[in-house]
């Protein structure tokens, strides 16, 4: 379950999407997320879903990898849905036609859910097609102007990249410690909230200690390999915009225009 | 002049009390002198807590000596201005393969050191290719390190160091967390590096089988170098080694036992073939 | 207190792209009081197998009987099984979490619901059996050395009074002396408490010295299941799967190949010594 989070799990490939500059992909993802809030109509969702489907198709990443990221928000999703349905009194058909507000409630629930799903899938496409290092490179370079304002852009980017690399390792470790404590009779499932929270101590303490130990080791290993911050570093994979990136930006613009138009033409 | 020259090295770990006073002092390295020649393969043996890892960290200037001097490739490691050059001259590979890989893709990890050195992009790629081929991991360059075996991860870590073109590599128990197959892979890689690429190697370990190919073996105990010599010389002293909480390979022990039983077997037998040959002479 | 394993298979991620058969039709009988070595390279399925023994993993197919009882039966006391089959994971010191060693060892028996006096009595006894000196009992686990931490962690399992003790590479990362001490301690436990011990290891030398029986695993299957000397007769097959017989086995085999009339069963230095001396007529 914990391991199912696809965040930071790069899916190797050679598609155009993989090859795009991470800055392009970051801007693209952002554009896509913003676009999801620019319309409130079925046609808009159709357009966005279509766009996403095409991108996924081009990326060549099997769809099931995208869906796996959804599992983690399944609860949030179902709560949203159930909550809205619960607030709808009477028979759905009757209510649907009579009460404007309730109809919007259902629509809102469905649309919100669709938005959430597409938002997650959209960002998953980015993380699946971009190595975390590449991604942080993109952020670092994209946000470079902020350095003048004393924002530690390189450091933040490096921290993120390391976090991404260690997420799967710590997930596995969590699983291992959990099993080890279960072998000592620990019970992580039953009991009330307080008891459950207390039962996490034998899991969290070793996990934090391990994380600190790893952080310590890693810092030493990085220093040993001559790391001393961002100044004076060169790049193995420098970011240079290619023709395909300009094309991608054009495509994004076209998509955005479409969405805005749809939003104008069919308001609800 | 040797590539690593240390004399009278002392290093102490200090434990501080609540008011910042020194509560306890542990002398981890206690008056060690060493002289490693260019191209040598030197092994340092010792049980856990003997000070061997602390000593190793000095060579890469992660630690600097409290007393004594250490020169790496003619540079004093205690001088701040030499720090980065020392780290480039003496690369370091650590015990836990997971905790020293920074990149999320093999090739990016190998490129990490060269990137820090500020060399051009083309040269980084050349070095990454050359060092991955050198450790036999070129085919895995696009893989995630999390998908590799322990031995493969350590070879990637070695490649990451090799890409910095160091004159000397210090390996701090690189095989302690590996299975026998992984151990063999790593030791084979290290030997090739030493013989083919002529890189000076300092191997820290407590596995005795790994040191039989070394030019020179140092044994450490309580922060001091207590024995040194060729593997054969060291392995001739079975009882002495056991006193230092070490053991010898089974063949060496068997040869030793047979000698004690009166057979004319020489001391310090290192391999199965050697022992078999000697025994056939006894017949 | 015997255990039977019948047609046990375990498939990771069934139905996904990562589907992997970690165990493939394993059949085993683990009678009382045996000292068993489990050997195999990384990924051979040995860790998966031992996690089935106390119900941490549930088999995809097959059955496990503990004392004749089907552990997959509806309503079977799985938590009870976990205290009867004590499992010491690799690097067990990574699971220590309490303020001091003694309290940490109490965790297991406390979870069993025992009264306080009993819990503490068991913890003391277990720490003693694991060979940890009394001056360490009230220390934080993080003040101890690697070998001492390992002992404390093993004590944490012993305090639950397991009838079967399973240890996954209990000597990993220890130096030779630390390794010998832990193995001696385990051997003594086996003798004194007459419990079944399963020792998972990479080292043939270690295993050969202590166990009555060796299980060799490869690719999720049991490849050999026999007394050590007979398993090591297959040294060439063992090499093919990334394992090896103890060094002395190679010595006696090589001597035999040179025309010596020598007993080739030797798996320890002691046995090889007598075999060579006997062959030379001494």
PDB file of C-alpha atoms in Angstrom, chain A residues 10 12 131-134 158 162 165-166 168-169 213-214 217-218 220-228 232-238, chain B residues 57 60 62 84 87 94 98-105 107-109 111-116 118-119 121 124-125 128 146 160 164:
ATOM      1  CA  UNK A  10      10.546   7.417 -12.854  1.00  0.00           C
ATOM      2  CA  UNK A  12      12.206   4.966 -18.177  1.00  0.00           C
ATOM      3  CA  UNK A 131      13.844  11.819 -13.420  1.00  0.00           C
ATOM      4  CA  UNK A 132      13.575  13.595 -10.083  1.00  0.00           C
ATOM      5  CA  UNK A 133      17.035  15.047 -10.611  1.00  0.00           C
ATOM      6  CA  UNK A 134      15.994  16.400 -13.946  1.00  0.00           C
ATOM      7  CA  UNK A 158      18.941  19.478  -4.030  1.00  0.00           C
ATOM      8  CA  UNK A 162      17.321  13.729  -2.299  1.00  0.00           C
ATOM      9  CA  UNK A 165      15.407   9.399  -4.052  1.00  0.00           C
ATOM     10  CA  UNK A 166      14.896   8.287  -0.458  1.00  0.00           C
ATOM     11  CA  UNK A 168      11.030   4.464  -1.809  1.00  0.00           C
ATOM     12  CA  UNK A 169      13.838   3.416   0.507  1.00  0.00           C
ATOM     13  CA  UNK A 213      21.516   7.910  10.133  1.00  0.00           C
ATOM     14  CA  UNK A 214      20.987   7.881   6.398  1.00  0.00           C
ATOM     15  CA  UNK A 217      25.883   9.056   5.808  1.00  0.00           C
ATOM     16  CA  UNK A 218      24.645  10.802   2.720  1.00  0.00           C
ATOM     17  CA  UNK A 220      29.387  12.587   4.289  1.00  0.00           C
ATOM     18  CA  UNK A 221      29.267  10.789   0.958  1.00  0.00           C
ATOM     19  CA  UNK A 222      28.333  13.999  -0.836  1.00  0.00           C
ATOM     20  CA  UNK A 223      31.166  15.918   0.774  1.00  0.00           C
ATOM     21  CA  UNK A 224      33.574  13.134  -0.046  1.00  0.00           C
ATOM     22  CA  UNK A 225      32.609  13.526  -3.673  1.00  0.00           C
ATOM     23  CA  UNK A 226      33.443  17.199  -3.590  1.00  0.00           C
ATOM     24  CA  UNK A 227      29.990  18.672  -3.113  1.00  0.00           C
ATOM     25  CA  UNK A 228      30.097  22.231  -1.800  1.00  0.00           C
ATOM     26  CA  UNK A 232      31.003  26.304  -9.536  1.00  0.00           C
ATOM     27  CA  UNK A 233      29.050  23.172 -10.393  1.00  0.00           C
ATOM     28  CA  UNK A 234      28.631  22.192 -13.998  1.00  0.00           C
ATOM     29  CA  UNK A 235      25.820  20.090 -15.354  1.00  0.00           C
ATOM     30  CA  UNK A 236      25.936  16.655 -16.835  1.00  0.00           C
ATOM     31  CA  UNK A 237      22.586  17.272 -18.411  1.00  0.00           C
ATOM     32  CA  UNK A 238      22.408  21.034 -18.922  1.00  0.00           C
TER      33      UNK A 238
ATOM     34  CA  UNK B  57      37.999   9.206   6.914  1.00  0.00           C
ATOM     35  CA  UNK B  60      39.591  11.996   2.337  1.00  0.00           C
ATOM     36  CA  UNK B  62      36.360  14.241   6.188  1.00  0.00           C
ATOM     37  CA  UNK B  84      38.752  20.010  -2.329  1.00  0.00           C
ATOM     38  CA  UNK B  87      38.942  14.976  -1.867  1.00  0.00           C
ATOM     39  CA  UNK B  94      31.439   3.791   2.084  1.00  0.00           C
ATOM     40  CA  UNK B  98      22.072   2.935  -0.342  1.00  0.00           C
ATOM     41  CA  UNK B  99      23.284   5.888   1.634  1.00  0.00           C
ATOM     42  CA  UNK B 100      25.951   7.075  -0.770  1.00  0.00           C
ATOM     43  CA  UNK B 101      24.074   7.072  -4.036  1.00  0.00           C
ATOM     44  CA  UNK B 102      22.687  10.533  -4.696  1.00  0.00           C
ATOM     45  CA  UNK B 103      21.344  10.157  -8.211  1.00  0.00           C
ATOM     46  CA  UNK B 104      18.048   8.522  -9.053  1.00  0.00           C
ATOM     47  CA  UNK B 105      19.481   7.106 -12.259  1.00  0.00           C
ATOM     48  CA  UNK B 107      24.492   7.581 -14.869  1.00  0.00           C
ATOM     49  CA  UNK B 108      23.369  10.723 -13.044  1.00  0.00           C
ATOM     50  CA  UNK B 109      24.870   9.439  -9.850  1.00  0.00           C
ATOM     51  CA  UNK B 111      28.099  12.277 -12.915  1.00  0.00           C
ATOM     52  CA  UNK B 112      27.633  13.844  -9.496  1.00  0.00           C
ATOM     53  CA  UNK B 113      31.337  14.028  -8.599  1.00  0.00           C
ATOM     54  CA  UNK B 114      32.490  15.441 -11.958  1.00  0.00           C
ATOM     55  CA  UNK B 115      29.677  18.011 -11.767  1.00  0.00           C
ATOM     56  CA  UNK B 116      31.036  19.178  -8.447  1.00  0.00           C
ATOM     57  CA  UNK B 118      33.089  21.999 -12.528  1.00  0.00           C
ATOM     58  CA  UNK B 119      34.289  20.270 -15.695  1.00  0.00           C
ATOM     59  CA  UNK B 121      29.494  18.686 -19.988  1.00  0.00           C
ATOM     60  CA  UNK B 124      31.465  14.619 -17.722  1.00  0.00           C
ATOM     61  CA  UNK B 125      29.823  12.277 -20.211  1.00  0.00           C
ATOM     62  CA  UNK B 128      30.742   8.649 -16.835  1.00  0.00           C
ATOM     63  CA  UNK B 146      16.919   0.994  -6.100  1.00  0.00           C
ATOM     64  CA  UNK B 160      31.138   7.550  -9.069  1.00  0.00           C
ATOM     65  CA  UNK B 164      36.590  11.983 -10.483  1.00  0.00           C
TER      66      UNK B 164
END
